[in-house]
Coordinates of C-alpha atoms in Angstrom, one line a residue:
M28 CA -3.8 -47.3 -57.8
S29 CA -5.0 -47.0 -61.4
E30 CA -6.7 -49.9 -63.1
V31 CA -5.1 -51.4 -66.3
E32 CA -7.8 -52.3 -68.7
P33 CA -7.4 -53.6 -72.3
S34 CA -8.9 -51.4 -74.9
G35 CA -12.7 -51.7 -75.0
A36 CA -12.8 -53.7 -71.8
G37 CA -15.0 -52.7 -68.9
P38 CA -16.7 -54.4 -66.0
S39 CA -17.5 -58.0 -66.8
G40 CA -20.5 -58.5 -69.0
S41 CA -23.4 -56.2 -69.5
T42 CA -25.4 -54.7 -66.7
D43 CA -28.7 -55.3 -68.6
A44 CA -28.0 -59.1 -68.7
A45 CA -26.0 -59.4 -65.5
A46 CA -27.2 -61.9 -62.9
L47 CA -25.2 -59.8 -60.4
S48 CA -24.3 -56.2 -60.9
V49 CA -22.2 -54.1 -58.5
R50 CA -20.9 -50.6 -58.8
G51 CA -18.5 -48.9 -56.3
L52 CA -18.4 -51.8 -53.7
R53 CA -16.6 -50.6 -50.6
V54 CA -16.0 -52.6 -47.4
A55 CA -14.5 -51.2 -44.3
F56 CA -13.6 -52.6 -40.8
G57 CA -13.1 -50.1 -38.0
G58 CA -12.6 -47.3 -40.4
T59 CA -10.0 -49.2 -42.5
E60 CA -11.2 -49.7 -46.1
V61 CA -10.2 -53.2 -47.4
V62 CA -12.3 -53.2 -50.6
R63 CA -12.2 -49.9 -52.5
G64 CA -14.7 -49.2 -55.2
I65 CA -15.0 -52.5 -57.1
D66 CA -17.2 -52.7 -60.1
L67 CA -18.4 -56.1 -61.2
D68 CA -20.9 -57.7 -63.5
L69 CA -21.6 -61.4 -63.6
A70 CA -23.4 -62.5 -66.8
P71 CA -25.3 -65.8 -67.1
G72 CA -23.1 -68.5 -68.5
R73 CA -19.8 -66.8 -67.8
I74 CA -17.0 -67.5 -65.3
V75 CA -15.2 -64.5 -63.9
A76 CA -12.1 -65.2 -61.8
V77 CA -10.7 -62.9 -59.2
V78 CA -7.0 -63.3 -58.4
G79 CA -4.5 -61.4 -56.2
E80 CA -2.1 -61.7 -53.3
S81 CA -3.3 -62.6 -49.8
G82 CA -4.9 -59.5 -48.2
S83 CA -5.9 -58.0 -51.6
G84 CA -9.6 -58.2 -50.7
K85 CA -10.6 -61.3 -52.7
S86 CA -12.5 -63.2 -50.0
V87 CA -14.0 -60.1 -48.3
T88 CA -15.4 -59.2 -51.8
A89 CA -16.8 -62.7 -52.2
R90 CA -18.5 -62.6 -48.8
A91 CA -19.8 -59.1 -49.2
L92 CA -21.7 -60.3 -52.3
L93 CA -23.7 -62.6 -50.0
G94 CA -24.2 -60.3 -47.1
L95 CA -21.6 -62.1 -45.1
A96 CA -18.8 -59.5 -44.9
G97 CA -18.6 -60.1 -41.2
R98 CA -19.4 -58.5 -37.8
G99 CA -18.5 -54.8 -37.7
A100 CA -18.2 -54.5 -41.5
L101 CA -19.4 -51.4 -43.2
V102 CA -20.6 -52.3 -46.8
E103 CA -21.6 -49.7 -49.3
A104 CA -22.3 -49.8 -53.0
E105 CA -23.6 -47.3 -55.5
R106 CA -25.5 -50.2 -57.1
F107 CA -26.0 -53.8 -55.9
E108 CA -28.5 -56.0 -57.8
L109 CA -28.9 -59.8 -57.6
D110 CA -30.9 -61.5 -60.2
G111 CA -32.6 -58.2 -61.0
E112 CA -33.4 -57.4 -57.4
D113 CA -31.9 -54.4 -55.5
V114 CA -30.2 -55.8 -52.4
S115 CA -28.1 -52.8 -51.5
D116 CA -30.0 -52.4 -48.2
A117 CA -30.9 -56.0 -47.6
G118 CA -31.0 -57.1 -44.0
E119 CA -30.0 -60.5 -42.6
R120 CA -33.6 -61.9 -42.8
R121 CA -33.7 -61.1 -46.5
W122 CA -30.3 -62.4 -47.1
R123 CA -31.2 -65.8 -45.6
R124 CA -34.0 -66.1 -48.2
L125 CA -31.6 -65.2 -51.0
R126 CA -28.7 -67.4 -50.0
G127 CA -28.9 -70.8 -51.6
A128 CA -31.9 -69.9 -53.8
K129 CA -30.4 -66.9 -55.6
V130 CA -26.7 -67.1 -54.8
G131 CA -24.6 -70.1 -53.6
L132 CA -21.3 -69.9 -51.8
V133 CA -18.4 -72.4 -51.6
L134 CA -15.7 -71.5 -49.1
Q135 CA -12.2 -73.0 -48.9
D136 CA -12.5 -74.0 -45.2
A137 CA -14.9 -76.9 -45.5
L138 CA -14.3 -78.2 -41.9
A139 CA -15.4 -74.9 -40.4
S140 CA -18.3 -74.4 -42.9
L141 CA -20.0 -77.8 -42.3
D142 CA -21.9 -78.6 -39.2
P143 CA -19.8 -81.2 -37.3
L144 CA -22.9 -82.7 -35.6
R145 CA -25.0 -83.5 -38.6
P146 CA -24.6 -86.0 -41.5
I147 CA -23.7 -84.2 -44.7
G148 CA -26.8 -85.6 -46.4
R149 CA -29.0 -83.7 -44.1
E150 CA -27.0 -80.6 -44.4
I151 CA -27.1 -80.6 -48.2
G152 CA -30.8 -81.7 -48.2
D153 CA -32.0 -79.0 -45.9
A154 CA -32.0 -76.5 -48.8
L155 CA -34.2 -78.8 -50.8
R156 CA -36.7 -79.1 -48.0
L157 CA -36.7 -75.4 -47.0
H158 CA -36.8 -73.9 -50.5
L159 CA -38.5 -76.5 -52.6
G160 CA -40.6 -78.4 -50.0
L161 CA -39.2 -81.8 -51.0
R162 CA -40.0 -84.7 -48.7
P163 CA -37.0 -86.3 -46.9
A164 CA -36.9 -89.4 -49.2
A165 CA -37.0 -87.2 -52.4
A166 CA -34.4 -84.9 -51.0
R167 CA -32.1 -87.8 -50.1
R168 CA -32.4 -89.1 -53.7
R169 CA -31.4 -85.7 -55.1
V170 CA -28.5 -85.5 -52.8
L171 CA -27.3 -89.0 -53.7
E172 CA -27.4 -88.0 -57.4
L173 CA -25.3 -85.0 -56.7
L174 CA -22.7 -86.9 -54.6
E175 CA -22.3 -89.4 -57.4
R176 CA -21.8 -86.5 -59.9
L177 CA -19.1 -85.1 -57.6
E178 CA -17.5 -88.6 -57.5
L179 CA -17.6 -89.0 -53.7
P180 CA -16.6 -92.6 -52.9
H181 CA -19.4 -94.9 -51.7
P182 CA -22.1 -92.1 -51.7
T183 CA -24.7 -94.4 -50.1
L184 CA -22.4 -94.6 -47.0
T185 CA -20.9 -91.1 -47.3
I186 CA -24.3 -89.4 -47.2
D187 CA -24.8 -90.5 -43.5
R188 CA -21.3 -89.5 -42.4
R189 CA -20.4 -86.3 -40.5
S190 CA -17.8 -83.9 -41.8
G191 CA -15.2 -84.9 -39.3
E192 CA -15.3 -88.5 -40.7
L193 CA -14.4 -87.4 -44.2
S194 CA -11.1 -86.5 -45.8
G195 CA -10.4 -82.9 -46.8
G196 CA -11.2 -83.5 -50.4
M197 CA -14.5 -85.3 -49.6
R198 CA -15.5 -82.4 -47.2
Q199 CA -14.8 -79.9 -50.0
R200 CA -17.0 -81.8 -52.5
A201 CA -19.8 -82.0 -49.9
L202 CA -19.6 -78.2 -49.4
I203 CA -19.8 -77.7 -53.2
A204 CA -22.8 -80.0 -53.3
A205 CA -24.6 -77.8 -50.6
A206 CA -23.9 -74.7 -52.7
V207 CA -25.2 -76.0 -56.1
V208 CA -28.0 -78.2 -55.0
L209 CA -30.6 -75.5 -55.8
D210 CA -29.0 -74.4 -59.1
P211 CA -28.9 -70.7 -58.0
P212 CA -28.4 -68.1 -60.8
V213 CA -25.2 -66.9 -59.2
L214 CA -22.4 -69.1 -57.6
V215 CA -19.5 -67.6 -55.7
A216 CA -16.7 -70.1 -55.3
D217 CA -13.9 -69.0 -53.0
E218 CA -10.9 -71.4 -53.5
P219 CA -13.2 -74.4 -54.3
T220 CA -10.3 -76.7 -55.5
T221 CA -7.9 -76.0 -52.6
A222 CA -6.1 -79.2 -51.5
L223 CA -8.1 -81.4 -54.0
D224 CA -6.2 -84.0 -56.0
V225 CA -5.9 -83.6 -59.7
G226 CA -8.8 -86.0 -60.6
V227 CA -11.3 -84.5 -58.1
Q228 CA -10.2 -81.0 -59.0
A229 CA -11.0 -81.8 -62.6
T230 CA -14.4 -83.1 -61.5
V231 CA -15.2 -79.9 -59.5
L232 CA -14.1 -77.6 -62.3
Q233 CA -16.2 -79.6 -64.8
L234 CA -19.2 -79.1 -62.4
L235 CA -18.6 -75.3 -62.4
R236 CA -18.3 -75.3 -66.2
E237 CA -21.5 -77.3 -66.5
A238 CA -23.3 -74.9 -64.1
A239 CA -22.1 -72.0 -66.3
D240 CA -23.2 -73.8 -69.5
R241 CA -26.7 -74.1 -67.9
G242 CA -26.8 -70.3 -67.4
T243 CA -25.3 -69.9 -63.9
A244 CA -23.1 -66.8 -63.4
V245 CA -19.9 -68.0 -61.6
L246 CA -17.4 -65.9 -59.6
L247 CA -14.3 -67.9 -59.0
I248 CA -11.8 -66.8 -56.3
S249 CA -8.5 -68.7 -56.8
H250 CA -4.8 -68.5 -56.2
D251 CA -4.2 -71.2 -58.7
L252 CA -3.5 -69.5 -62.0
A253 CA -3.3 -72.8 -63.9
V254 CA -6.9 -73.5 -62.9
V255 CA -8.0 -69.9 -63.7
S256 CA -6.4 -70.1 -67.2
G257 CA -8.2 -73.3 -68.0
I258 CA -11.8 -72.4 -66.9
A259 CA -12.3 -68.6 -66.6
D260 CA -13.7 -66.4 -69.3
E261 CA -12.5 -63.2 -67.7
V262 CA -10.0 -62.3 -64.9
L263 CA -9.9 -59.5 -62.4
V264 CA -6.7 -58.8 -60.6
L265 CA -7.0 -57.2 -57.1
A266 CA -4.3 -55.4 -55.2
D267 CA -4.8 -53.4 -52.0
G268 CA -8.6 -53.8 -52.3
A269 CA -8.9 -52.4 -55.8
V270 CA -9.1 -53.9 -59.3
V271 CA -5.8 -53.1 -61.0
E272 CA -6.3 -55.1 -64.2
R273 CA -9.2 -56.8 -65.9
G274 CA -10.0 -58.4 -69.2
P275 CA -10.3 -61.7 -71.1
T276 CA -8.3 -64.5 -69.5
A277 CA -5.9 -65.0 -72.4
T278 CA -5.1 -61.3 -72.5
V279 CA -4.6 -60.7 -68.8
L280 CA -2.5 -63.9 -68.1
G281 CA -0.8 -64.0 -71.6
A282 CA 0.2 -60.4 -71.8
P283 CA 0.0 -58.9 -68.2
R284 CA 0.3 -55.1 -68.1
H285 CA 0.2 -54.4 -64.3
P286 CA 3.2 -55.1 -62.0
A287 CA 0.9 -57.0 -59.6
T288 CA -0.3 -59.4 -62.4
R289 CA 3.3 -59.9 -63.6
A290 CA 4.4 -60.7 -60.0
L291 CA 1.7 -63.3 -59.6
L292 CA 2.7 -65.0 -62.8
A293 CA 6.4 -64.9 -62.1
A294 CA 5.9 -66.8 -58.8
V295 CA 4.2 -69.8 -60.4
P296 CA 6.5 -72.8 -59.7
T297 CA 5.7 -74.8 -62.8
E298 CA 8.8 -75.4 -64.9
V299 CA 11.1 -73.8 -62.4
P300 CA 14.0 -76.1 -61.7
R301 CA 14.7 -77.6 -58.2
G302 CA 16.8 -75.1 -56.2
A303 CA 16.0 -72.0 -58.3
P304 CA 14.3 -69.3 -56.2
L305 CA 10.8 -68.4 -57.1
L306 CA 10.6 -64.8 -55.9
A307 CA 12.2 -62.1 -58.0
E308 CA 14.0 -60.6 -55.0
A309 CA 15.6 -64.0 -54.2
R310 CA 16.8 -64.3 -57.8
L311 CA 18.7 -61.0 -57.8
G312 CA 22.4 -61.8 -58.3
D313 CA 21.6 -65.5 -58.4
P314 CA 23.2 -67.5 -61.2
S315 CA 19.9 -69.4 -61.7
A316 CA 18.0 -66.2 -62.2
G317 CA 15.6 -66.6 -65.0
H318 CA 15.1 -70.2 -63.9
A319 CA 17.9 -71.6 -65.9
P320 CA 18.3 -75.4 -65.4
T321 CA 20.5 -76.3 -62.4
T322 CA 23.2 -79.0 -62.5
G323 CA 24.6 -81.3 -59.9
P324 CA 22.7 -82.4 -56.8
R325 CA 19.2 -81.0 -56.9
G326 CA 18.3 -78.1 -54.6
G327 CA 20.4 -77.5 -51.6
A328 CA 21.4 -81.2 -51.2
T329 CA 25.1 -82.0 -51.2
A330 CA 26.6 -85.2 -52.4
S331 CA 27.0 -86.3 -48.7
A332 CA 23.2 -85.7 -48.2
V333 CA 22.5 -87.9 -51.2
D334 CA 24.7 -90.7 -49.8
S335 CA 23.8 -90.3 -46.1
A336 CA 21.9 -92.8 -44.1
P337 CA 18.1 -92.1 -43.8
I338 CA 17.1 -90.1 -40.7
L339 CA 13.5 -91.6 -40.8
E340 CA 12.8 -94.9 -42.5
A341 CA 9.6 -96.9 -42.9
S342 CA 9.5 -100.6 -43.8
G343 CA 6.4 -102.6 -44.8
L344 CA 3.9 -100.2 -43.2
R345 CA 0.3 -101.4 -43.1
R346 CA -2.7 -99.7 -41.5
V347 CA -6.2 -101.2 -41.7
Y348 CA -9.4 -99.4 -40.6
R349 CA -12.6 -101.4 -39.8
S350 CA -16.1 -99.9 -40.2
R351 CA -19.5 -101.7 -40.3
G352 CA -17.9 -105.1 -40.8
A353 CA -15.7 -104.0 -43.7
E354 CA -11.9 -103.6 -43.8
L355 CA -10.0 -100.9 -45.6
A356 CA -6.2 -101.0 -46.0
A357 CA -5.5 -97.2 -45.9
V358 CA -1.7 -98.0 -46.1
D359 CA -0.6 -101.3 -47.6
D360 CA 3.0 -102.5 -47.5
V361 CA 4.7 -99.0 -47.9
S362 CA 8.4 -98.5 -47.5
L363 CA 10.2 -95.2 -47.9
A364 CA 13.1 -93.2 -46.4
L365 CA 13.7 -89.5 -45.6
H366 CA 17.3 -88.2 -45.9
P367 CA 18.9 -85.1 -44.4
G368 CA 18.8 -82.2 -46.8
R369 CA 16.5 -84.0 -49.2
T370 CA 12.8 -83.8 -50.1
L371 CA 10.6 -86.8 -50.9
G372 CA 7.4 -85.7 -52.7
L373 CA 4.3 -87.7 -52.2
V374 CA 1.3 -87.5 -54.6
G375 CA -1.9 -89.4 -55.1
E376 CA -5.6 -89.0 -55.3
S377 CA -7.8 -88.1 -52.3
G378 CA -8.2 -91.2 -50.1
S379 CA -5.0 -92.8 -51.4
G380 CA -3.5 -93.0 -47.9
K381 CA -1.1 -90.1 -47.9
T382 CA -2.3 -88.5 -44.7
T383 CA -2.5 -91.9 -42.9
L384 CA 1.1 -92.5 -43.9
A385 CA 2.1 -89.2 -42.5
R386 CA 0.4 -90.0 -39.2
L387 CA 2.2 -93.4 -39.1
L388 CA 5.6 -91.7 -39.7
L389 CA 4.8 -89.2 -36.8
A390 CA 3.8 -92.2 -34.6
L391 CA 0.4 -90.6 -34.1
E392 CA -1.0 -94.0 -35.1
R393 CA 0.4 -97.5 -34.6
P394 CA 0.8 -99.6 -37.8
D395 CA -0.8 -103.0 -38.0
A396 CA 2.4 -104.2 -39.6
G397 CA 5.8 -102.8 -40.4
V398 CA 8.0 -100.4 -38.5
V399 CA 9.2 -96.8 -38.5
R400 CA 12.8 -96.1 -37.4
L401 CA 14.4 -92.8 -36.3
D402 CA 18.1 -92.7 -36.8
G403 CA 18.1 -96.5 -37.1
G404 CA 16.5 -96.9 -33.7
P405 CA 12.9 -97.8 -32.7
W406 CA 10.2 -95.1 -33.2
S407 CA 6.8 -96.6 -34.0
E408 CA 7.5 -99.5 -31.6
S409 CA 8.5 -97.3 -28.7
T410 CA 6.2 -96.1 -26.0
E411 CA 5.0 -92.5 -26.1
A412 CA 7.0 -91.7 -23.0
A413 CA 10.2 -93.0 -24.7
R414 CA 9.4 -91.0 -27.9
R415 CA 8.6 -87.7 -26.1
P416 CA 12.2 -86.3 -25.8
A417 CA 12.7 -86.8 -29.6
R418 CA 9.3 -85.4 -30.6
R419 CA 10.7 -81.9 -31.2
R420 CA 13.0 -83.3 -33.9
I421 CA 10.0 -84.0 -36.2
G422 CA 7.7 -81.1 -37.2
A423 CA 4.3 -81.4 -38.9
I424 CA 2.2 -79.1 -41.0
W425 CA -1.4 -80.3 -41.6
Q426 CA -3.8 -79.6 -44.5
D427 CA -6.4 -78.4 -42.0
P428 CA -4.5 -76.0 -39.7
Y429 CA -7.5 -74.9 -37.6
G430 CA -8.2 -78.5 -36.5
S431 CA -4.7 -78.9 -35.2
F432 CA -4.8 -75.7 -33.0
D433 CA -5.9 -75.6 -29.4
P434 CA -9.2 -73.7 -29.8
R435 CA -8.6 -71.9 -26.5
W436 CA -5.3 -70.3 -27.5
G437 CA -4.5 -67.2 -29.5
V438 CA -1.7 -67.0 -32.1
A439 CA 0.9 -65.7 -29.6
R440 CA 0.3 -68.5 -27.2
L441 CA 0.4 -71.2 -29.9
L442 CA 3.8 -69.9 -31.1
R443 CA 5.2 -69.4 -27.6
D444 CA 4.2 -72.9 -26.7
A445 CA 6.0 -74.3 -29.8
L446 CA 9.1 -72.3 -29.1
T447 CA 9.2 -73.5 -25.5
V448 CA 8.7 -77.2 -26.5
G449 CA 11.6 -76.8 -28.9
G450 CA 13.9 -75.3 -26.2
Q451 CA 13.9 -71.9 -27.9
T452 CA 13.5 -68.4 -26.4
S453 CA 9.7 -67.7 -26.4
D454 CA 9.5 -63.9 -25.8
R455 CA 7.6 -61.4 -27.9
L456 CA 10.5 -60.8 -30.2
A457 CA 10.9 -64.5 -30.9
V458 CA 7.2 -64.7 -31.8
Q459 CA 7.5 -61.7 -34.1
K460 CA 10.5 -63.2 -35.9
L461 CA 8.5 -66.4 -36.5
L462 CA 5.6 -64.4 -38.0
E463 CA 8.0 -62.4 -40.2
L464 CA 9.5 -65.7 -41.4
V465 CA 6.2 -66.7 -43.0
R466 CA 5.3 -63.2 -44.2
L467 CA 2.7 -62.3 -41.5
P468 CA 2.6 -58.9 -39.7
S469 CA 3.5 -58.9 -36.0
A470 CA 0.0 -57.7 -35.2
I471 CA -1.3 -61.2 -36.0
A472 CA 0.1 -62.4 -32.7
A473 CA -2.8 -60.7 -30.9
S474 CA -5.4 -62.6 -33.0
H475 CA -7.2 -65.8 -32.5
P476 CA -6.9 -68.4 -35.3
L477 CA -10.7 -68.2 -35.9
E478 CA -10.3 -64.5 -36.9
L479 CA -7.8 -65.3 -39.6
S480 CA -8.2 -66.2 -43.2
G481 CA -7.4 -69.8 -44.3
G482 CA -4.1 -68.6 -45.8
Q483 CA -3.1 -66.7 -42.6
R484 CA -3.9 -69.8 -40.5
Q485 CA -1.8 -72.0 -42.7
R486 CA 1.2 -69.6 -42.3
V487 CA 0.7 -69.7 -38.5
A488 CA 0.8 -73.5 -38.7
I489 CA 4.0 -73.4 -40.7
A490 CA 5.6 -70.9 -38.2
R491 CA 4.6 -73.2 -35.4
A492 CA 6.1 -76.2 -37.1
L493 CA 9.4 -74.4 -37.7
A494 CA 9.5 -73.0 -34.2
A495 CA 11.4 -76.0 -32.7
R496 CA 13.9 -76.0 -35.5
P497 CA 13.0 -79.6 -36.5
E498 CA 15.4 -82.0 -38.3
I499 CA 12.5 -83.6 -40.1
L500 CA 9.3 -81.9 -41.5
I501 CA 6.2 -83.8 -42.5
A502 CA 4.2 -81.3 -44.6
D503 CA 0.7 -82.4 -45.7
E504 CA -0.6 -79.8 -48.3
P505 CA 1.5 -77.1 -46.6
V506 CA 0.9 -74.4 -49.2
S507 CA -2.4 -75.4 -50.7
A508 CA -4.3 -72.5 -49.1
L509 CA -1.8 -69.8 -49.9
D510 CA -1.8 -67.4 -52.8
V511 CA 1.0 -67.9 -55.4
T512 CA 3.4 -65.2 -54.1
V513 CA 3.2 -66.3 -50.4
Q514 CA 3.4 -69.9 -51.6
A515 CA 6.6 -69.0 -53.4
A516 CA 8.0 -67.3 -50.3
I517 CA 7.3 -70.4 -48.2
L518 CA 8.8 -72.8 -50.8
D519 CA 11.9 -70.6 -51.0
L520 CA 12.1 -70.6 -47.2
L521 CA 11.9 -74.4 -47.0
D522 CA 14.7 -74.7 -49.7
E523 CA 16.8 -72.3 -47.6
L524 CA 16.3 -74.3 -44.4
Q525 CA 17.4 -77.4 -46.3
R526 CA 20.6 -75.8 -47.4
E527 CA 21.4 -74.3 -44.0
Q528 CA 20.1 -76.9 -41.6
G529 CA 19.9 -80.2 -43.6
L530 CA 16.2 -80.5 -43.1
A531 CA 14.6 -83.8 -44.2
L532 CA 11.2 -83.1 -45.8
L533 CA 8.2 -85.2 -46.8
F534 CA 6.2 -82.9 -49.0
I535 CA 2.6 -84.1 -49.6
S536 CA 0.7 -82.2 -52.3
H537 CA -1.9 -82.5 -55.1
D538 CA -0.1 -79.7 -57.0
L539 CA 2.3 -81.5 -59.3
G540 CA 4.0 -78.2 -60.3
V541 CA 4.8 -77.5 -56.7
V542 CA 5.9 -81.1 -56.1
R543 CA 8.2 -81.1 -59.1
H544 CA 9.9 -77.9 -58.1
M545 CA 10.4 -79.1 -54.5
S546 CA 11.2 -82.8 -54.7
D547 CA 14.4 -84.7 -55.1
E548 CA 12.5 -88.1 -55.0
L549 CA 8.9 -88.8 -55.8
A550 CA 6.5 -91.5 -54.6
V551 CA 3.1 -92.0 -56.1
M552 CA 0.3 -93.6 -54.0
R553 CA -3.0 -95.1 -54.9
H554 CA -5.3 -97.3 -52.8
G555 CA -2.8 -97.4 -50.0
R556 CA 0.1 -98.6 -52.0
V557 CA 3.1 -96.9 -53.5
L558 CA 2.9 -97.6 -57.3
E559 CA 6.0 -95.8 -58.3
Q560 CA 9.0 -94.3 -56.6
G561 CA 12.3 -92.8 -57.8
P562 CA 14.2 -89.6 -58.7
A563 CA 11.6 -86.9 -59.2
E564 CA 12.8 -85.7 -62.6
Q565 CA 13.0 -89.3 -63.8
V566 CA 9.5 -90.1 -62.7
F567 CA 8.1 -86.9 -64.3
A568 CA 10.0 -87.4 -67.5
S569 CA 9.4 -91.1 -67.9
P570 CA 6.6 -92.4 -65.7
Q571 CA 6.5 -96.2 -65.6
H572 CA 2.9 -96.7 -64.2
A573 CA -0.3 -95.9 -66.1
Y574 CA -1.7 -94.0 -63.1
T575 CA 1.4 -91.8 -62.8
T576 CA 1.1 -91.0 -66.6
A577 CA -2.5 -90.0 -66.2
L578 CA -1.8 -87.9 -63.1
I579 CA 0.9 -86.0 -64.9
R580 CA -1.2 -85.6 -68.1
D581 CA -4.3 -84.3 -66.2
S582 CA -2.5 -81.9 -64.0
P583 CA -3.6 -78.2 -64.7
R584 CA -1.0 -76.1 -66.5
L585 CA -0.8 -72.4 -67.1
A586 CA -1.9 -72.2 -70.7
V587 CA -3.1 -68.9 -72.2
G588 CA -1.9 -68.8 -75.7
G589 CA 1.8 -68.2 -75.4
D590 CA 4.4 -68.5 -72.6
A591 CA 2.8 -66.4 -69.9
R592 CA 5.5 -67.5 -67.5
A593 CA 8.2 -66.2 -69.7
T594 CA 6.3 -63.0 -70.3
A595 CA 5.9 -62.5 -66.6
S596 CA 9.4 -63.2 -65.6
T597 CA 11.1 -61.1 -68.3
R598 CA 9.1 -57.9 -68.0

């Protein structure tokens, strides 16, 4: 596949000044080449973004740059220099000395990357003690300063908590702190803002920008093109393990020349009306092709769906957690309703109570006050034995899919079990169809979740949730780990299920572009309370609460000097 390069553009930066310089990087597993001849220069003070579909080689490239390509990987390069040092033949002992001091790494899967048995303060502070020889008290002070800069709530308490006691957004910020604590000359960030709310995302991106301004060379792997357009100096587009387009961000995203780049841009959900398909193939012959505004009931909802009684309804929910003598109302007097064929979008900052609310709706936790009713009958007040026959009616997709899997089971068994619970046929063909539904190859069935990428695990989690053909789906950041084209396919699939099966959906996300495209109604949470609730378009067009206004204003948008979205969708 030939590489499209704007006139005069070459590998990023200059090799003479590069903090990291690679020529002809190749990575193979079992004789199959997954990274094919990548050239890359990272200059101090510059942020280079790498984008591409799932499986294009982004994360493998990132890991190879730190000697972490994986067991059985064959890594070759004609040139590989890190901070002026030839590392083309570096062994594991040498890489251990370089990681942290010369190059930092932020991965998207914070739960798997952090030690579950140690407080995050010790995990972050270890680098300071090992590389700089700081005493524990001095290291603790430095870590606290960094946690405050990353805006982790209650840093003096958080520093002594383990990763399993933190929210997804807090874990991700702790992982970023561990990567930047030594101010390495090169920082590789693989999906660093995945599943972070708008405010925290802005903080993390500002931290990356500040690091670059201090002279750090940053490689950013991201599926979020709005984030890339707002922070990256240059963009590389990968497809099938090779760079197919590269150049200044405004050029690549504003006037894409390669079909792979145009396909990525066309799948971005921002400004696409509710019910209009995102993928080009879904739009063929569709009257809403080109994303023209739709009329009538939004999405697949019919008038009867709009007027129907709620299938799941919460009234006055309250959930209080007690820790070290203090009380925190994670959910405080929340009422909402889910209707067949309708989507309620739920947004709010990290720690606002969204996930706790989801657990209350699923009856995984008992509220301290208030009730949840299913079809008008008891749900939260019932015993688990009474709830069990109706469990298959409610599916769930979690932000951290790996933590929700049985660690002893492979993909095939996970899906067969879900099919069986739902009363469906659970043979090999049924498993294969589920994987196809979420755009995964059938060979994935033979894998263990630990062997999969974050995006692949998330799609397995979505397939498992859909296996029982639920009537209600509680989706907590269901597409946050997916690249933009796979995300588009999943969102189109959920829309299709609503039209065909009347699925009631609670869609929790930090991505306001996705939420706006998917939602009929919108609820905004902060500090455990719903501040604003109403028809989605009405809330977006005319927010009534100052917090909602700020949330919409600060949400990243694809902005590259012209309408990149229109350019992408009309070529």
